[in-house]
Coordinates of C-alpha atoms (C1' of nucleotides) in Angstrom, one line a residue:
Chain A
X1 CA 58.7 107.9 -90.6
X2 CA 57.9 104.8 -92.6
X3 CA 55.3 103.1 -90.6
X4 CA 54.1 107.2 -90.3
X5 CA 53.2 106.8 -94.0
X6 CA 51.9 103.6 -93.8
X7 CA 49.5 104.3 -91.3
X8 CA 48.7 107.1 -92.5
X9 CA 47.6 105.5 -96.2
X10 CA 45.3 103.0 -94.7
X11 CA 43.5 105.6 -92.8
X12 CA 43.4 106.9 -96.0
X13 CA 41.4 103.6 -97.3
X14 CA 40.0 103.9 -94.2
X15 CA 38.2 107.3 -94.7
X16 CA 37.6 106.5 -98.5
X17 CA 35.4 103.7 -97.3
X18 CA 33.7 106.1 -94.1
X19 CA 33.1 109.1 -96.7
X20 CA 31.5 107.1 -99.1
X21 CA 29.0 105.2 -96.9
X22 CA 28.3 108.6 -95.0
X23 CA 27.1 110.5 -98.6
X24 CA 25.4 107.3 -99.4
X25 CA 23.6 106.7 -96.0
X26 CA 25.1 103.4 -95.8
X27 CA 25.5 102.8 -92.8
X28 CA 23.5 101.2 -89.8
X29 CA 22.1 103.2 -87.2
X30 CA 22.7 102.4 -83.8
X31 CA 20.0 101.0 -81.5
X32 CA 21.6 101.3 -78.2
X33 CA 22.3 104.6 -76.5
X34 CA 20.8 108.0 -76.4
X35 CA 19.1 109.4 -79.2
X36 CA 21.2 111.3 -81.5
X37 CA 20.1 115.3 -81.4
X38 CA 21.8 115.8 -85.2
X39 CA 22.1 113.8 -88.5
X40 CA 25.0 114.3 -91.0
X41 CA 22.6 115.8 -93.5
X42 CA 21.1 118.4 -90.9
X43 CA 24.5 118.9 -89.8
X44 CA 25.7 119.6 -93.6
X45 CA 22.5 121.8 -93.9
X46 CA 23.5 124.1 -91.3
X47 CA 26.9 124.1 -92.6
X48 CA 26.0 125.6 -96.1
X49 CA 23.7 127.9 -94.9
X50 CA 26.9 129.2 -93.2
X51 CA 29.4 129.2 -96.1
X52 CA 26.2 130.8 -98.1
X53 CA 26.2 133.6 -95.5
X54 CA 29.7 133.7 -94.8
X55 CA 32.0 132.2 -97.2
X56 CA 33.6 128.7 -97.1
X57 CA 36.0 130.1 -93.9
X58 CA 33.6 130.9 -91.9
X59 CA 32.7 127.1 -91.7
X60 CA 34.8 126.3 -88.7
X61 CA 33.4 122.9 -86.3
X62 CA 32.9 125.2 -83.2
X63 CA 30.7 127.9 -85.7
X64 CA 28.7 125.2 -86.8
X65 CA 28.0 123.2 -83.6
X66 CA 27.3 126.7 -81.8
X67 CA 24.5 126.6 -84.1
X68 CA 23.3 123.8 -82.5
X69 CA 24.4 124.6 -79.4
X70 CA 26.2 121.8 -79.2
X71 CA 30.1 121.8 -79.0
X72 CA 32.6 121.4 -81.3
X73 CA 33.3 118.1 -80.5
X74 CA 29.8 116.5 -80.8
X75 CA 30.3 116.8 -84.4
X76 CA 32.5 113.9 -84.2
X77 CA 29.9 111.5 -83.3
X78 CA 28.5 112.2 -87.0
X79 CA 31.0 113.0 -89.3
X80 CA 34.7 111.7 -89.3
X81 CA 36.4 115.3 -89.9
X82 CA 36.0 118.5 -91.1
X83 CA 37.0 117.0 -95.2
X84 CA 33.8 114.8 -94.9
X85 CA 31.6 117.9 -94.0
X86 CA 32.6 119.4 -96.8
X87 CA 31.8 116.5 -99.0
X88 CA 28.6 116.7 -97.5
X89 CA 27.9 120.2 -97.7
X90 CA 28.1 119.5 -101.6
X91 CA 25.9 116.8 -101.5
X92 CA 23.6 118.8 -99.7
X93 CA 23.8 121.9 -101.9
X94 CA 23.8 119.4 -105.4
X95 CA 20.3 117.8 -104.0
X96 CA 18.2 120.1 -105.9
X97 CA 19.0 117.9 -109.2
X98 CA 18.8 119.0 -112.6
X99 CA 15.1 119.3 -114.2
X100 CA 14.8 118.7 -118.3
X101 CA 11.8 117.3 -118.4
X102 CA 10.5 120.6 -119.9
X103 CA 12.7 119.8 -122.7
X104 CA 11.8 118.9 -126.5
X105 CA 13.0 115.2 -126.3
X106 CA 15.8 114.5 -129.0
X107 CA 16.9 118.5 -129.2
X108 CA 20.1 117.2 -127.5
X109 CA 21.3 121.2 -128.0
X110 CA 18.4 122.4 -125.9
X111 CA 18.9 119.9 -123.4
X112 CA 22.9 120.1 -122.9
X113 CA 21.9 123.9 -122.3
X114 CA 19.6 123.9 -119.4
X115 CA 21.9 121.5 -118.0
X116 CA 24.2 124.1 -118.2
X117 CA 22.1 126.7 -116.7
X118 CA 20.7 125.0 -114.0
X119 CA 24.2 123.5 -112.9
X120 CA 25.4 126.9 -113.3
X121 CA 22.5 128.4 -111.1
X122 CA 23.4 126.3 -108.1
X123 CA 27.0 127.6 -108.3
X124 CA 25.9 130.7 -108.4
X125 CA 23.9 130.4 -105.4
X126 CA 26.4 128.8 -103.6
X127 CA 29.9 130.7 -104.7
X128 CA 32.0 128.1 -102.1
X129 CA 31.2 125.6 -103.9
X130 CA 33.8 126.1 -106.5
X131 CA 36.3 126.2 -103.9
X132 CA 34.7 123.1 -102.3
X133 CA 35.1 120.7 -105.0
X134 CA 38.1 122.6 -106.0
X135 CA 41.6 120.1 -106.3
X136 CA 40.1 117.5 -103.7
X137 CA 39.5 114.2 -105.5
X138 CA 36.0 114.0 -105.4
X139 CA 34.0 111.3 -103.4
X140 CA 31.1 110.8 -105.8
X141 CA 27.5 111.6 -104.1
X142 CA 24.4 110.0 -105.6
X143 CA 23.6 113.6 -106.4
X144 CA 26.3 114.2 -108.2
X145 CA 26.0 111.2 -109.7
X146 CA 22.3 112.2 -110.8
X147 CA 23.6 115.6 -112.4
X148 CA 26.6 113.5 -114.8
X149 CA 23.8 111.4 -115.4
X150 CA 21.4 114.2 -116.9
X151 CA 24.5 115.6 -118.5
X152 CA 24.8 112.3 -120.1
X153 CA 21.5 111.5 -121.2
X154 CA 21.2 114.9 -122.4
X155 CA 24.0 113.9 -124.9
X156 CA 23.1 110.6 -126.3
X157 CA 20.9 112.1 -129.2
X158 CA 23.9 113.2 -130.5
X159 CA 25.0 109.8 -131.7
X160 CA 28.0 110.3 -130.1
X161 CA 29.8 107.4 -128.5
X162 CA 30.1 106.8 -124.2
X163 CA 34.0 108.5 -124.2
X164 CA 33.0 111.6 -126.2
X165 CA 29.8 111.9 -124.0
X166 CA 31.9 112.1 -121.3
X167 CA 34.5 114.5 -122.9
X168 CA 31.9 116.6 -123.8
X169 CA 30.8 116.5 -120.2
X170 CA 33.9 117.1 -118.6
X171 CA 34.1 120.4 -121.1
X172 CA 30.7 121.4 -120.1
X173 CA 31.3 121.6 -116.3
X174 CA 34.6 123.5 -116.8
X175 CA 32.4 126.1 -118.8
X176 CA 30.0 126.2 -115.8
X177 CA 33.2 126.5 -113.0
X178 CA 34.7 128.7 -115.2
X179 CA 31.7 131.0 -115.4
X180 CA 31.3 130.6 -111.3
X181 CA 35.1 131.3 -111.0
X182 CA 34.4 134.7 -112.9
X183 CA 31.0 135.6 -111.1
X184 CA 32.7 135.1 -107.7
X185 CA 35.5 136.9 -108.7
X186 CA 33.2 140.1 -109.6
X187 CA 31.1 139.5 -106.6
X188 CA 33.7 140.8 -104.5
X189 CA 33.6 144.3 -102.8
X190 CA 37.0 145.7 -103.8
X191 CA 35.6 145.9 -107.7
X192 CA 36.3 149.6 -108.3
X193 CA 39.1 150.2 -106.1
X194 CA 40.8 146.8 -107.8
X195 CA 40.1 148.5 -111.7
X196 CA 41.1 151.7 -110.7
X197 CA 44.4 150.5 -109.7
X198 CA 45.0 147.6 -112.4
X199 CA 43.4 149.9 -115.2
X200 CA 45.9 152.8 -113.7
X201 CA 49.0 149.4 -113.8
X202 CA 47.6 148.6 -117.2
X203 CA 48.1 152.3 -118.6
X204 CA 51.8 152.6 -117.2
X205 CA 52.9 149.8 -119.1
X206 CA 51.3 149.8 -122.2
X207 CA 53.8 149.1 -124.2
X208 CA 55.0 145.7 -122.6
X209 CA 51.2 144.6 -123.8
X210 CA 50.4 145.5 -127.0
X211 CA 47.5 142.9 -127.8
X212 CA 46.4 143.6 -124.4
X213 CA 45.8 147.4 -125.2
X214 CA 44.4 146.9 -128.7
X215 CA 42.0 144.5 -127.1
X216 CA 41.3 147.2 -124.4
X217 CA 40.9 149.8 -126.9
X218 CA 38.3 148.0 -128.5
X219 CA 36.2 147.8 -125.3
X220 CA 37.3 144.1 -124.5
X221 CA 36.7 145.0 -120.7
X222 CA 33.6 147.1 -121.2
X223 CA 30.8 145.4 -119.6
X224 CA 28.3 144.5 -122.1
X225 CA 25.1 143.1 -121.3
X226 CA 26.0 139.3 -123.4
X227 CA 26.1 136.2 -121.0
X228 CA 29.6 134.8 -121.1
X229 CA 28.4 131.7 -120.2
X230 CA 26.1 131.6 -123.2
X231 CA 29.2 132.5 -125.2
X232 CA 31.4 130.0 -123.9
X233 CA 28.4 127.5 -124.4
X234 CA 27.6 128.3 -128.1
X235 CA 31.2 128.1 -129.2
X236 CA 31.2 124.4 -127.5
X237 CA 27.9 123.5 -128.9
X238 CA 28.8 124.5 -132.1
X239 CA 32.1 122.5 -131.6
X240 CA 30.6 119.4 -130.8
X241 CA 28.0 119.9 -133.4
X242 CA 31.0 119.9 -136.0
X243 CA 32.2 116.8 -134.3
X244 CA 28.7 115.1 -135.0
X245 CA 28.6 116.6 -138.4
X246 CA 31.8 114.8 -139.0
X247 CA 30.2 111.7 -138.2
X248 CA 32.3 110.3 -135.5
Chain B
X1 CA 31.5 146.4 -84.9
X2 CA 31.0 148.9 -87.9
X3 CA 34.1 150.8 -87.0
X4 CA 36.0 147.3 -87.2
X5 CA 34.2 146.4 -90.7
X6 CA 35.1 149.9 -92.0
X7 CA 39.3 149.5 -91.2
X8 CA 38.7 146.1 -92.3
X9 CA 37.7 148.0 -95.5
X10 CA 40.1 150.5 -95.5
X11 CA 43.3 147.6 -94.6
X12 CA 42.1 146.1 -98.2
X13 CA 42.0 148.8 -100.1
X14 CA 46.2 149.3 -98.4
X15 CA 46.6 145.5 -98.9
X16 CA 45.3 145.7 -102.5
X17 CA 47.9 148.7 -103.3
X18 CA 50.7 147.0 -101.4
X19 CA 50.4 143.9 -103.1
X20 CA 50.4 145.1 -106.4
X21 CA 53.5 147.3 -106.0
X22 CA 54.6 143.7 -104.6
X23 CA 54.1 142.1 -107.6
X24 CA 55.3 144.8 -109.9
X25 CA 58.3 145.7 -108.1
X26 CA 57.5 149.1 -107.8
X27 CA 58.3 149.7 -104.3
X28 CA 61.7 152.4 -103.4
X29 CA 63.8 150.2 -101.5
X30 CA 65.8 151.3 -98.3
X31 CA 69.2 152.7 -98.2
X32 CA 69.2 152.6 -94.2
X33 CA 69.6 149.6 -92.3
X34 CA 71.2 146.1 -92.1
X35 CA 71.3 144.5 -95.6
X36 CA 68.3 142.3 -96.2
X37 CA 69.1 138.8 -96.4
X38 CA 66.5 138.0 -99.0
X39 CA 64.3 139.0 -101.4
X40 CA 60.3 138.9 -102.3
X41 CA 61.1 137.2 -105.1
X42 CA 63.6 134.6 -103.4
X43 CA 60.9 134.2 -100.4
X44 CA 58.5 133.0 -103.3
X45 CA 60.6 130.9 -105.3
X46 CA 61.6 128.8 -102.3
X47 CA 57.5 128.7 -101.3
X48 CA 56.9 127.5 -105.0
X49 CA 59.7 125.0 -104.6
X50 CA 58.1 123.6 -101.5
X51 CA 54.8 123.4 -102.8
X52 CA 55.8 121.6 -106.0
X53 CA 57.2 119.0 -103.7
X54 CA 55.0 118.8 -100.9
X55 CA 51.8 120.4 -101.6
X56 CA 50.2 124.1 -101.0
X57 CA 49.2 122.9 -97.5
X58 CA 53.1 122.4 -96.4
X59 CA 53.7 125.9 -97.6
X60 CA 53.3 127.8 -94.0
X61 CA 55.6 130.7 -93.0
X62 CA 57.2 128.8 -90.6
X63 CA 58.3 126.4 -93.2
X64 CA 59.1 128.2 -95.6
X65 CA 61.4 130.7 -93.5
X66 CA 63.0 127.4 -92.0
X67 CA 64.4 126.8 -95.2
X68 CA 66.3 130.2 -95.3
X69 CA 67.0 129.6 -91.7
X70 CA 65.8 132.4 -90.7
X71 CA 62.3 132.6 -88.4
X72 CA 59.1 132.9 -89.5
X73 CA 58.5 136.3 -89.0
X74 CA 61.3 137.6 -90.4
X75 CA 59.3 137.3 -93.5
X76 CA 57.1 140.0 -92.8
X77 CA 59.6 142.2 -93.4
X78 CA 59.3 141.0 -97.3
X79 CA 55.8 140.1 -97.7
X80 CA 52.7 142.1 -96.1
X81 CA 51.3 138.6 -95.3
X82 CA 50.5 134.7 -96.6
X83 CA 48.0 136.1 -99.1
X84 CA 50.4 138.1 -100.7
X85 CA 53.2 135.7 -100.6
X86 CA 51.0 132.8 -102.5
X87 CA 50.0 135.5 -105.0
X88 CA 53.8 136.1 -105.7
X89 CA 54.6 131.9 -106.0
X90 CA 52.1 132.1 -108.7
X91 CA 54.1 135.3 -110.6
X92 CA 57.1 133.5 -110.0
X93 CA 56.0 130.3 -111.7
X94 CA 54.5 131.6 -114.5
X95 CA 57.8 133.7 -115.0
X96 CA 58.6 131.7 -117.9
X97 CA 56.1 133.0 -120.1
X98 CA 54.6 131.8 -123.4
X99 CA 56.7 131.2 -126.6
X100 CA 54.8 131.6 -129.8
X101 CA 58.0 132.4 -131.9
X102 CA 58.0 129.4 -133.5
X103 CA 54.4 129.5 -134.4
X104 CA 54.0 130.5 -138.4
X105 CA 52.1 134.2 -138.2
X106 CA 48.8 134.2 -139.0
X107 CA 47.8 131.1 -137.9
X108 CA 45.8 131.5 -135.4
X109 CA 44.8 127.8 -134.6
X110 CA 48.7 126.5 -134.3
X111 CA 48.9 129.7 -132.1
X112 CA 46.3 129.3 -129.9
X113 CA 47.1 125.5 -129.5
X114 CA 50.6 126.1 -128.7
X115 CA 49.6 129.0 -126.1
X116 CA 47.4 126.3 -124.5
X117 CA 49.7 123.1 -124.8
X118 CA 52.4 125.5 -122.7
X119 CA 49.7 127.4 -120.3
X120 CA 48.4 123.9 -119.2
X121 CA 52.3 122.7 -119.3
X122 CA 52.7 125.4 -116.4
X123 CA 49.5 123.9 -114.7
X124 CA 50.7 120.2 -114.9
X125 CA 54.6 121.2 -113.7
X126 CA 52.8 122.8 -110.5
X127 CA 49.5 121.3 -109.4
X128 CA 48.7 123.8 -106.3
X129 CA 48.7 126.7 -109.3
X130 CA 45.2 125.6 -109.5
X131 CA 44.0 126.1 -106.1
X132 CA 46.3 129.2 -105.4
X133 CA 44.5 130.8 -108.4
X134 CA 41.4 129.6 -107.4
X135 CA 38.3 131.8 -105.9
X136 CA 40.6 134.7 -104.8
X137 CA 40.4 137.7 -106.9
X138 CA 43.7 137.8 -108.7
X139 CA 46.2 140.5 -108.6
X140 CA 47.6 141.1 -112.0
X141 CA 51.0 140.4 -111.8
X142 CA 53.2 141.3 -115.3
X143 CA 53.6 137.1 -115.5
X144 CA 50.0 136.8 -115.8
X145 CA 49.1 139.7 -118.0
X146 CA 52.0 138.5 -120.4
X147 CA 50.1 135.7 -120.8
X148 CA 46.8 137.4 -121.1
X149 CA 48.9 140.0 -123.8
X150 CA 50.0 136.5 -125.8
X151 CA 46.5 134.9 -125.7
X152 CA 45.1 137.8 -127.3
X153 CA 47.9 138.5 -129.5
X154 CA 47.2 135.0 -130.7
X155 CA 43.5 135.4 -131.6
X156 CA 44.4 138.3 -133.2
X157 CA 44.1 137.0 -136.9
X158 CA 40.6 135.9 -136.2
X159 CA 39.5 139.1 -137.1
X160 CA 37.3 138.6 -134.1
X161 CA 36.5 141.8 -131.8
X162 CA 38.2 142.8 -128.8
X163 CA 35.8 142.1 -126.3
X164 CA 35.0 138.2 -128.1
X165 CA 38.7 137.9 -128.3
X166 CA 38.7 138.1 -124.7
X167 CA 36.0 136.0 -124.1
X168 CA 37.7 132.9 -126.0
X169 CA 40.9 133.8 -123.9
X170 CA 38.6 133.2 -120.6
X171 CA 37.2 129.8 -122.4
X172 CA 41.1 128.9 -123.0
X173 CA 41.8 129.3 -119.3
X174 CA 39.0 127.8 -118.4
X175 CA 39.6 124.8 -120.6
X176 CA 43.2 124.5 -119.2
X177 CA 42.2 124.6 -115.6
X178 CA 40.1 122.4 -116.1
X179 CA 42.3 120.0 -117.4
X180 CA 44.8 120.4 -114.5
X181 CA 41.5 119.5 -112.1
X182 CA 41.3 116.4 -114.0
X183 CA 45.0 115.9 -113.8
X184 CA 45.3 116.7 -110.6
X185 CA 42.8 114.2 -109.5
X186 CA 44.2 111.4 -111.3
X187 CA 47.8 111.9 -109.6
X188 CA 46.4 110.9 -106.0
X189 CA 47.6 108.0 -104.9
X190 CA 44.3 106.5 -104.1
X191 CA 43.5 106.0 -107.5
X192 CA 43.1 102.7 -107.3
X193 CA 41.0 102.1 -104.3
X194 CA 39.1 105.3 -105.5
X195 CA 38.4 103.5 -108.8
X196 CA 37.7 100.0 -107.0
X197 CA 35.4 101.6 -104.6
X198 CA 33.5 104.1 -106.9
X199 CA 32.9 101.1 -109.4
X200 CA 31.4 98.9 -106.7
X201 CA 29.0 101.6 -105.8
X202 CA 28.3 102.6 -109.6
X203 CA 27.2 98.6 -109.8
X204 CA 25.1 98.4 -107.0
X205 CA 23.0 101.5 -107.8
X206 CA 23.1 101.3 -111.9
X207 CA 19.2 101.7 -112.1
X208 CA 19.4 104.8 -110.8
X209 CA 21.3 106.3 -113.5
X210 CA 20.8 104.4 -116.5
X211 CA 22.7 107.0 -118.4
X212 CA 26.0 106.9 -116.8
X213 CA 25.8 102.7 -116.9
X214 CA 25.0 103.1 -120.5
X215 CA 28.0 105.1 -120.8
X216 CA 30.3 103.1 -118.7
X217 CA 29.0 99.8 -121.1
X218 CA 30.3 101.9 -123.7
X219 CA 33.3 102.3 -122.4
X220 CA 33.3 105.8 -121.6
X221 CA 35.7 105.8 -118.3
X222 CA 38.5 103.3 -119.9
X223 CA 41.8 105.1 -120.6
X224 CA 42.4 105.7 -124.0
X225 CA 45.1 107.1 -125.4
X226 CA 43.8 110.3 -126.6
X227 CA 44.6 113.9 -124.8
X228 CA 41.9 114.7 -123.2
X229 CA 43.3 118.7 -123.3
X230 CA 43.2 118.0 -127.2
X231 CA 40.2 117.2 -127.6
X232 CA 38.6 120.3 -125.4
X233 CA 40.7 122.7 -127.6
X234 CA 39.7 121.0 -130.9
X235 CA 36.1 121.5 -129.7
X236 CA 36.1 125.0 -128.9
X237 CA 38.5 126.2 -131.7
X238 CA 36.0 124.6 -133.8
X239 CA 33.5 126.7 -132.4
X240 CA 35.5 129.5 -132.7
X241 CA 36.3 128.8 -136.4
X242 CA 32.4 129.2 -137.0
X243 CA 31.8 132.1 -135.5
X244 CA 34.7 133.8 -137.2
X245 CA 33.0 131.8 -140.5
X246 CA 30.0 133.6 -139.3
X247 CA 31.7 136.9 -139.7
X248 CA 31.3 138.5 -136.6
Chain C
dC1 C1' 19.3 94.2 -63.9
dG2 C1' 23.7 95.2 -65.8
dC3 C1' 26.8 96.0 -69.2
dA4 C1' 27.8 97.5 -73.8
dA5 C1' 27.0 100.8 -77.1
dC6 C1' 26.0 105.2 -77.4
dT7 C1' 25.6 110.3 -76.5
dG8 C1' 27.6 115.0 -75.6
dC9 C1' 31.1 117.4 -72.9
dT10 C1' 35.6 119.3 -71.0
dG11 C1' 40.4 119.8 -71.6
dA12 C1' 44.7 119.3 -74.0
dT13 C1' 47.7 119.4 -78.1
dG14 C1' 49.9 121.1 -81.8
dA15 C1' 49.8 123.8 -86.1
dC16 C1' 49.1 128.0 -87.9
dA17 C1' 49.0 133.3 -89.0
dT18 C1' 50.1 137.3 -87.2
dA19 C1' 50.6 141.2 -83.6
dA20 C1' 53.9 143.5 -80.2
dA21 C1' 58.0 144.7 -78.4
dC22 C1' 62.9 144.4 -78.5
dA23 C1' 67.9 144.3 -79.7
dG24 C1' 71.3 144.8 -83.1
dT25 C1' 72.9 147.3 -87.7
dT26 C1' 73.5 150.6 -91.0
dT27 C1' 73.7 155.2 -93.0
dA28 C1' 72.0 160.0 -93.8
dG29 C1' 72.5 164.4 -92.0
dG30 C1' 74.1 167.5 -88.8
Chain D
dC1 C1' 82.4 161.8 -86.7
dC2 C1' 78.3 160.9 -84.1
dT3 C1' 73.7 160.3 -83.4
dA4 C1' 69.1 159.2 -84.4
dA5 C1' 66.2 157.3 -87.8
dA6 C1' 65.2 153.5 -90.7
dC7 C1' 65.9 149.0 -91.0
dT8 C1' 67.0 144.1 -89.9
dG9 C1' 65.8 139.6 -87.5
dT10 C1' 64.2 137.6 -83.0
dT11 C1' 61.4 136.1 -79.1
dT12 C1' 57.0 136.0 -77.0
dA13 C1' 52.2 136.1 -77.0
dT14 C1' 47.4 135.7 -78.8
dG15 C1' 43.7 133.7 -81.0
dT16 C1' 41.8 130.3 -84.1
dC17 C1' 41.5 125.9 -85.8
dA18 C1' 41.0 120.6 -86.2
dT19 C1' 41.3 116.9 -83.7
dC20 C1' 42.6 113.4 -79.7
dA21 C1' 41.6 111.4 -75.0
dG22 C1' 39.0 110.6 -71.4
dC23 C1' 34.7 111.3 -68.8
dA24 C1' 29.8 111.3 -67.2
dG25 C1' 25.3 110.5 -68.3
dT26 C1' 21.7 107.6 -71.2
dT27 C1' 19.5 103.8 -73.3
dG28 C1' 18.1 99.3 -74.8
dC29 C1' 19.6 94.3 -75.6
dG30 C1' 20.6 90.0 -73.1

DNA sequence: CGCAACTGCTGATGACATAAACAGTTTAGG
DNA sequence: CCTAAACTGTTTATGTCATCAGCAGTTGCG
């Protein structure tokens, strides 16, 4: 049981070190043998495509080799396992980086919000990839990389110092996953069926929340036609901006 | 293949009832038959256990019903499925609902602070609350809407409308989940390796973005000793503050 | 040329969720 | 009181999945 767990941990290391040089293409081609039909990145392609159609379960080995019409196994030969794919998959998905250059330069509030909305566009357009990233210590992709970069850069006319930029950065993807966990959330079929019955829960035990029903009762469900991300994101730019104002 | 979809569609809309009665305990129980060894509730609270220590993934049926020494699908007989069962772990953990009695009234700041400080408390005592919660469409259970109930009970003195009052409880969650991510990411025991390797990389490729590396020089990833949950909340409630100052 | 480094493939393994069918246990109702 | 219905938990089986081992064919370096 003990050498169990100690073999396990330097595969651990092991795959640390294979995951990263796989998202970073750093590793050297062989010469010898066959050609190889697939690449990683084709193979991660294929594989989004899929969770796009299907949903992050669908994306099985066998369902994505059978587009290839390879087998299951041949997957093997260019990804170490199933978690790498999915690292890869984001990669893939994140390539598309973020774009300010039609931004005012030095409007750091401007800037900070098209970051917003483009990083919230791509998880829009790619619901699993909340669930992706989701828990799972993240192996950092040079395209991940480039969007905390933007983020980053978008943030340094504030005057703010490195460790708030990064705060502020680490608040302004939870706003964005936030917002994706929400639209997925709404996106799915059951909508009415799942309001009726909660609304119908809701109404039976009004009592037990009062706040809950005065909130209701003011139309705090109604769908209005606001953006909630642009809500959440005012309310933290207008945070931060009092943190600059304060001169930090 | 349509008639398949459509009793897939009509099995949710059951599920979607059954679970909730689940979760609410509304469901007649029966007077014939053996005695029942155990309970929904039970079923859960020993899944929860087993996650806290091991991890969602160790939570399987077999598992879990090994621990009552029972087999796994003597379960079924409790819970309509997995789905069902993870949805009651997370009732059954956030049983122990908010306290804001010792919150002076009519401040809504110390309120909303302390709501937060024990929602991500929750989070932090059970890391797999995140991804149980994650990407599924939650069933209200009365845990989770007594939490809801307090939130909004708590931004009550804002004078803030129902429907904003709710958005700034869905920034609150947001901000606390987020946090967990972050926690939860930091508790792997790679950490160090992760670190080691990430920073090798970061130096190799620093012209790529100049940001981050102007960051990092700053110091922006060295551990200081400031809550990182703190300093989220401050931003947002100040935020918050302005657009109540704004007199929405 | 010949072997080493590759390729993709088949087959096996073990974990898992869950369906089906069965055997024992209560108790409501005649 | 007795019986059948409503339950209980169990064993067995099915299908899906990730992944391991071993094989047969392919290619280019020495």
């Amino acid at each position: 049981m003990a050498g169990r767990n100690k073999e396990k941990e330097q595969d651990k290391v092991r795959d640390l070190r294979a995951g990263l040089a796989l998202l970073w293409g750093e590793q050297e081609q062989p010469t010898r043998g066959p050609k190889p039909k697939l690449t990683p990145l084709r193979i991660a392609e294929a594989a989004a495509a899929l969770a796009d159609a299907e949903g992050l379960d669908a994306v099985s080995m066998s369902r994505v080799a059978a587009g290839f019409g390879v087998s299951a196994m041949a997957l093997y030969r260019y990804v170490p396992g199933k978690t790498e794919l999915v690292e890869l998959m984001v990669e893939s998905v994140l390539a598309e980086g973020p774009d300010l250059a039609g931004v005012p330069a030095g409007d750091w509030r401007a800037a900070v919000t098209e970051w917003t909305r483009q990083c919230a566009r791509v998880y829009a357009a790619h619901p699993w990839l909340l669930t992706a990233t989701a828990m799972r210590r993240q192996l950092l992709g040079p395209c991940q990389l480039r969007w905390l970069d933007a983020a980053l850069a978008a943030l340094e006319p504030t005057g703010l110092g490195g460790a708030q930029r990064h705060r502020v950065f680490l608040l302004l993807i939870g706003l964005v996953r936030n917002h994706a966990q929400q639209r997925n959330e709404r996106e799915e079929e059951q909508e009415r069926e799942w309001d009726r019955l909660t609304g119908e829960l809701l109404a039976r035990h009004a009592a037990r929340f009062p706040a809950l029903t005065r909130a209701i009762a003011e139309g705090a469900f109604d769908p209005d036609g606001t953006d909630p991300l642009r809500f959440g994101l005012d309310r933290i730019l207008d945070g931060v901006e009092a943190l600059v104002a304060a001169g930090a």
